[in-house]
Coordinates of C-alpha atoms and ligand atoms in Angstrom, one line a residue:
M1 CA -6.1 -22.3 16.4
T2 CA -7.5 -20.3 13.2
T3 CA -6.6 -20.2 9.9
I4 CA -5.5 -17.8 7.0
S5 CA -9.5 -18.1 5.9
D6 CA -10.6 -17.3 9.3
N7 CA -7.8 -14.2 9.7
L8 CA -9.7 -13.2 6.1
Q9 CA -13.6 -13.5 7.2
A10 CA -12.7 -11.5 10.4
V11 CA -10.5 -8.8 9.2
E12 CA -13.4 -8.6 6.1
E13 CA -16.0 -8.1 9.0
R14 CA -13.8 -5.8 10.4
I15 CA -13.5 -3.7 7.3
R16 CA -17.2 -3.7 6.8
R17 CA -18.1 -2.5 10.1
A18 CA -15.7 0.5 10.0
L19 CA -17.6 1.7 6.9
R20 CA -20.8 0.9 8.3
V21 CA -19.7 3.3 11.0
S22 CA -18.6 5.8 9.0
A23 CA -21.7 5.6 6.4
R24 CA -19.3 4.5 4.0
D25 CA -20.2 2.4 0.7
D26 CA -20.0 -1.3 0.9
G27 CA -17.0 -2.4 -1.0
S28 CA -14.9 1.0 -0.6
V29 CA -11.6 -0.2 0.6
H30 CA -9.6 -2.4 -1.3
L31 CA -8.4 -4.7 1.4
L32 CA -3.7 -5.6 0.3
A33 CA -3.0 -8.9 2.5
V34 CA 0.7 -8.0 3.6
S35 CA 2.4 -11.1 2.9
K36 CA 6.0 -10.3 4.0
T37 CA 8.0 -12.5 5.0
W38 CA 5.6 -15.6 5.6
P39 CA 5.7 -18.3 2.3
A40 CA 4.4 -18.7 -0.3
E41 CA 2.1 -21.0 0.9
A42 CA 0.6 -18.5 3.3
V43 CA -0.2 -17.4 -0.1
R44 CA -1.3 -20.0 -1.5
Q45 CA -3.9 -20.6 1.5
A46 CA -5.0 -16.8 1.7
R47 CA -5.8 -16.7 -2.4
A48 CA -7.8 -20.1 -2.0
A49 CA -10.1 -18.0 0.5
G50 CA -10.5 -15.4 -2.6
Q51 CA -7.9 -12.9 -1.6
R52 CA -6.4 -11.5 -4.8
S53 CA -4.1 -8.2 -3.9
F54 CA -0.8 -8.8 -1.9
G55 CA 1.9 -6.2 -0.6
E56 CA 4.9 -7.3 -0.4
N57 CA 8.5 -4.8 1.6
Y58 CA 11.3 -7.1 0.1
V59 CA 12.4 -6.9 -3.6
Q60 CA 14.0 -10.2 -3.6
E61 CA 11.5 -12.4 -1.4
G62 CA 8.8 -10.6 -3.4
V63 CA 9.6 -11.9 -6.8
E64 CA 10.9 -15.0 -5.6
K65 CA 7.2 -15.0 -4.2
I66 CA 5.7 -13.7 -7.4
I67 CA 7.7 -16.1 -9.4
A68 CA 6.7 -19.5 -7.2
L69 CA 2.7 -18.7 -7.5
A70 CA 2.9 -18.1 -11.6
D71 CA -0.7 -16.7 -10.6
P72 CA -2.2 -14.1 -13.1
G73 CA -4.8 -14.1 -10.7
I74 CA -2.7 -11.7 -8.3
E75 CA -2.1 -8.1 -8.0
W76 CA 1.4 -7.6 -6.2
H77 CA 2.3 -4.7 -4.2
F78 CA 5.3 -3.1 -3.9
I79 CA 5.0 -1.2 -0.8
G80 CA 8.9 -1.4 0.9
P81 CA 11.1 1.3 0.1
L82 CA 12.7 1.3 -2.8
Q83 CA 16.0 1.8 -3.8
S84 CA 17.3 2.8 -7.7
N85 CA 19.5 -0.1 -8.3
K86 CA 16.0 -2.7 -7.7
T87 CA 14.0 -0.7 -9.5
R88 CA 14.2 -2.5 -12.5
E89 CA 12.5 -6.0 -10.9
V90 CA 9.9 -3.9 -9.6
A91 CA 9.1 -2.3 -12.7
E92 CA 8.7 -5.6 -14.5
H93 CA 7.4 -7.6 -11.3
F94 CA 4.7 -5.6 -9.8
A95 CA 1.1 -4.4 -11.0
W96 CA 1.5 -1.3 -7.6
V97 CA 4.4 0.9 -6.0
H98 CA 2.9 2.4 -2.8
G99 CA 6.8 4.2 -1.5
V100 CA 7.3 6.7 -4.8
D101 CA 9.0 9.4 -2.6
R102 CA 11.4 10.9 -5.0
L103 CA 11.5 11.5 -8.2
K104 CA 14.1 9.6 -9.5
I105 CA 12.7 6.3 -8.6
A106 CA 9.4 7.6 -10.5
E107 CA 11.7 8.1 -13.7
R108 CA 13.6 4.9 -13.5
L109 CA 9.8 2.7 -13.2
S110 CA 8.6 5.0 -15.9
A111 CA 11.7 3.9 -18.4
Q112 CA 11.2 0.5 -17.3
R113 CA 8.0 -0.7 -17.3
P114 CA 8.0 -3.5 -20.0
A115 CA 6.1 -2.2 -23.1
A116 CA 3.9 -5.3 -22.5
L117 CA 2.4 -4.8 -19.3
P118 CA -0.5 -2.0 -18.3
P119 CA 0.8 1.0 -17.0
L120 CA 3.0 0.4 -13.0
Q121 CA 0.5 1.9 -10.5
V122 CA 1.9 4.4 -8.3
C123 CA 1.4 6.2 -4.8
I124 CA 3.2 8.8 -3.7
Q125 CA 4.4 7.8 0.0
V126 CA 4.0 11.2 2.4
N127 CA 5.0 11.6 6.0
V128 CA 2.7 12.7 7.4
S129 CA 4.5 12.4 10.9
G130 CA 7.1 14.8 10.3
E131 CA 10.3 14.9 12.9
A132 CA 9.0 10.9 14.1
S133 CA 9.2 9.8 10.7
K134 CA 12.2 9.4 8.0
H135 CA 10.0 7.8 4.6
G136 CA 8.0 9.8 2.8
V137 CA 7.9 13.3 1.1
A138 CA 7.6 16.5 3.3
P139 CA 3.4 17.6 3.0
A140 CA 5.4 20.8 1.2
E141 CA 6.3 18.8 -1.4
V142 CA 3.9 16.8 -2.9
R143 CA 2.4 19.1 -4.8
A144 CA 5.3 19.4 -7.1
L145 CA 6.1 15.7 -6.9
A146 CA 2.5 14.6 -8.1
R147 CA 3.1 16.8 -10.8
A148 CA 6.1 15.9 -12.6
V149 CA 4.9 11.3 -11.4
A150 CA 1.7 12.2 -13.1
R151 CA 3.8 12.7 -16.3
L152 CA 5.6 10.0 -16.3
P153 CA 4.5 7.7 -19.3
R154 CA 4.4 4.5 -17.9
L155 CA 3.5 5.0 -14.8
R156 CA -0.4 6.1 -13.5
L157 CA -0.5 8.1 -10.3
R158 CA -3.5 7.3 -8.0
G159 CA -3.0 8.6 -4.7
L160 CA -1.2 9.0 -1.6
M161 CA 0.0 6.6 1.4
A162 CA 0.8 6.9 4.4
I163 CA 2.8 5.3 7.1
P164 CA 2.0 7.1 10.9
E165 CA 4.5 6.8 13.7
P166 CA 3.6 4.2 15.7
S167 CA 0.6 5.5 18.8
E168 CA -2.0 4.4 20.6
D169 CA -3.5 8.0 20.7
E170 CA -6.3 7.6 18.6
S171 CA -6.7 11.2 17.8
L172 CA -3.4 11.6 16.9
L173 CA -3.7 8.8 14.3
R174 CA -6.6 9.9 12.9
G175 CA -5.2 13.5 12.5
R176 CA -2.3 11.9 10.6
F177 CA -4.5 10.3 8.2
R178 CA -6.6 13.4 7.7
L179 CA -3.8 15.2 6.7
L180 CA -3.4 12.5 4.0
R181 CA -6.9 13.0 2.6
E182 CA -6.6 16.6 2.8
L183 CA -3.7 16.4 0.8
R184 CA -5.6 14.4 -2.0
D185 CA -8.0 16.5 -1.9
Q186 CA -6.3 19.6 -2.8
L187 CA -4.9 18.0 -5.3
N188 CA -7.9 17.0 -7.1
A189 CA -9.2 20.7 -6.6
E190 CA -6.0 21.5 -8.7
G191 CA -6.9 19.2 -11.9
L192 CA -5.1 16.2 -10.4
A193 CA -7.4 13.3 -10.7
L194 CA -6.0 11.0 -7.3
D195 CA -8.7 8.4 -5.9
A196 CA -6.7 5.9 -4.1
L197 CA -5.8 7.0 0.1
S198 CA -3.1 4.1 0.9
M199 CA -3.4 4.0 4.5
G200 CA -4.7 1.9 7.5
M201 CA -2.3 -1.3 9.0
S202 CA -4.4 -4.0 11.6
H203 CA -4.1 -2.2 14.5
D204 CA -5.1 1.5 13.0
F205 CA -7.2 0.3 9.9
E206 CA -11.0 1.0 10.8
L207 CA -9.1 4.7 11.9
A208 CA -8.1 5.8 8.7
I209 CA -11.2 4.1 6.9
A210 CA -13.1 6.8 9.0
E211 CA -10.8 9.5 7.1
G212 CA -11.4 8.2 3.6
A213 CA -8.5 5.0 3.1
T214 CA -9.4 3.2 -0.2
I215 CA -6.5 0.6 0.5
V216 CA -5.9 -0.9 4.1
R217 CA -2.6 -2.7 3.9
V218 CA -3.3 -5.6 6.5
G219 CA -0.7 -8.1 7.5
T220 CA 0.0 -9.3 10.9
A221 CA -4.5 -10.1 11.0
I222 CA -4.7 -12.1 8.5
F223 CA -1.2 -14.1 8.6
G224 CA -0.6 -13.5 12.3
T225 CA 3.1 -12.2 14.1
R226 CA 5.9 -11.9 12.3
T227 CA 9.0 -13.5 13.8
R228 CA 11.0 -12.2 11.5
V229 CA 11.8 -8.6 12.9
D230 CA 13.0 -6.5 10.0
Ligands
PLP7 C1 4.4 -5.0 7.2 C2 3.3 -3.2 6.8 C3 2.2 -3.8 7.0 C4 1.3 -3.9 7.4 O1 1.5 -3.9 9.3 P1 0.8 -5.6 10.1 O2 0.8 -4.8 11.3 O3 1.3 -6.7 10.1 O4 -0.8 -4.7 9.5 C5 1.2 -2.4 5.6 N1 2.0 -1.6 5.6 C6 3.8 -2.0 5.7 C7 4.3 -0.6 4.7 C8 3.9 -2.4 6.0 O5 5.7 -2.5 5.8

């Protein structure tokens, strides 16, 4: 049986190899370990193996783990869909939010971010898959949303995030990732300063790295196949 520590090493090696293939700098991709559905003990094991950033999709489950582990060395990222009645808990407990796709949610997160904490780091989720996806802001609307989010006092807009539709077609997936990078580059050319591209999961992060990913969100390849299906 492989352990979480073995899996982490294998994922880190895959990341290094993908960076090398693209002639990108070692260390230019941040690994986010997606611990949704796994108990706090699994996070503890990954942490003991040196992993620092963890992603959660469900507010209640995530906050319970954050409180149970009480580890100030962990950086918690909220990566799931966010309803407006859950923004306060996210603003109070997480360091990053990846799935912002409406101004109303961003405004609530900014208003509810406790003064004692640093600004909440956010990525805007973009729908790069058209009809095939229902989450994320349409590419044509990213500019207006990004400008409005960038003005909110208690948020720091870091970049864009996407989840392409499931596909075995590598060139299709690469095209989705490329679109996200082009949108980010365009916003930067217009005066924003976005460094983050949150894209790529267990089965496709090499393709995302080839297209410029700076954060990959990896669950299954680290913790194993989830038995709870949502
Ligand atoms: C579950 C999830 C992941 C991780 O997916 P794996 O295929 O298990 O690596 C990444 N990002 C988001 C938004 C997720 O919901």
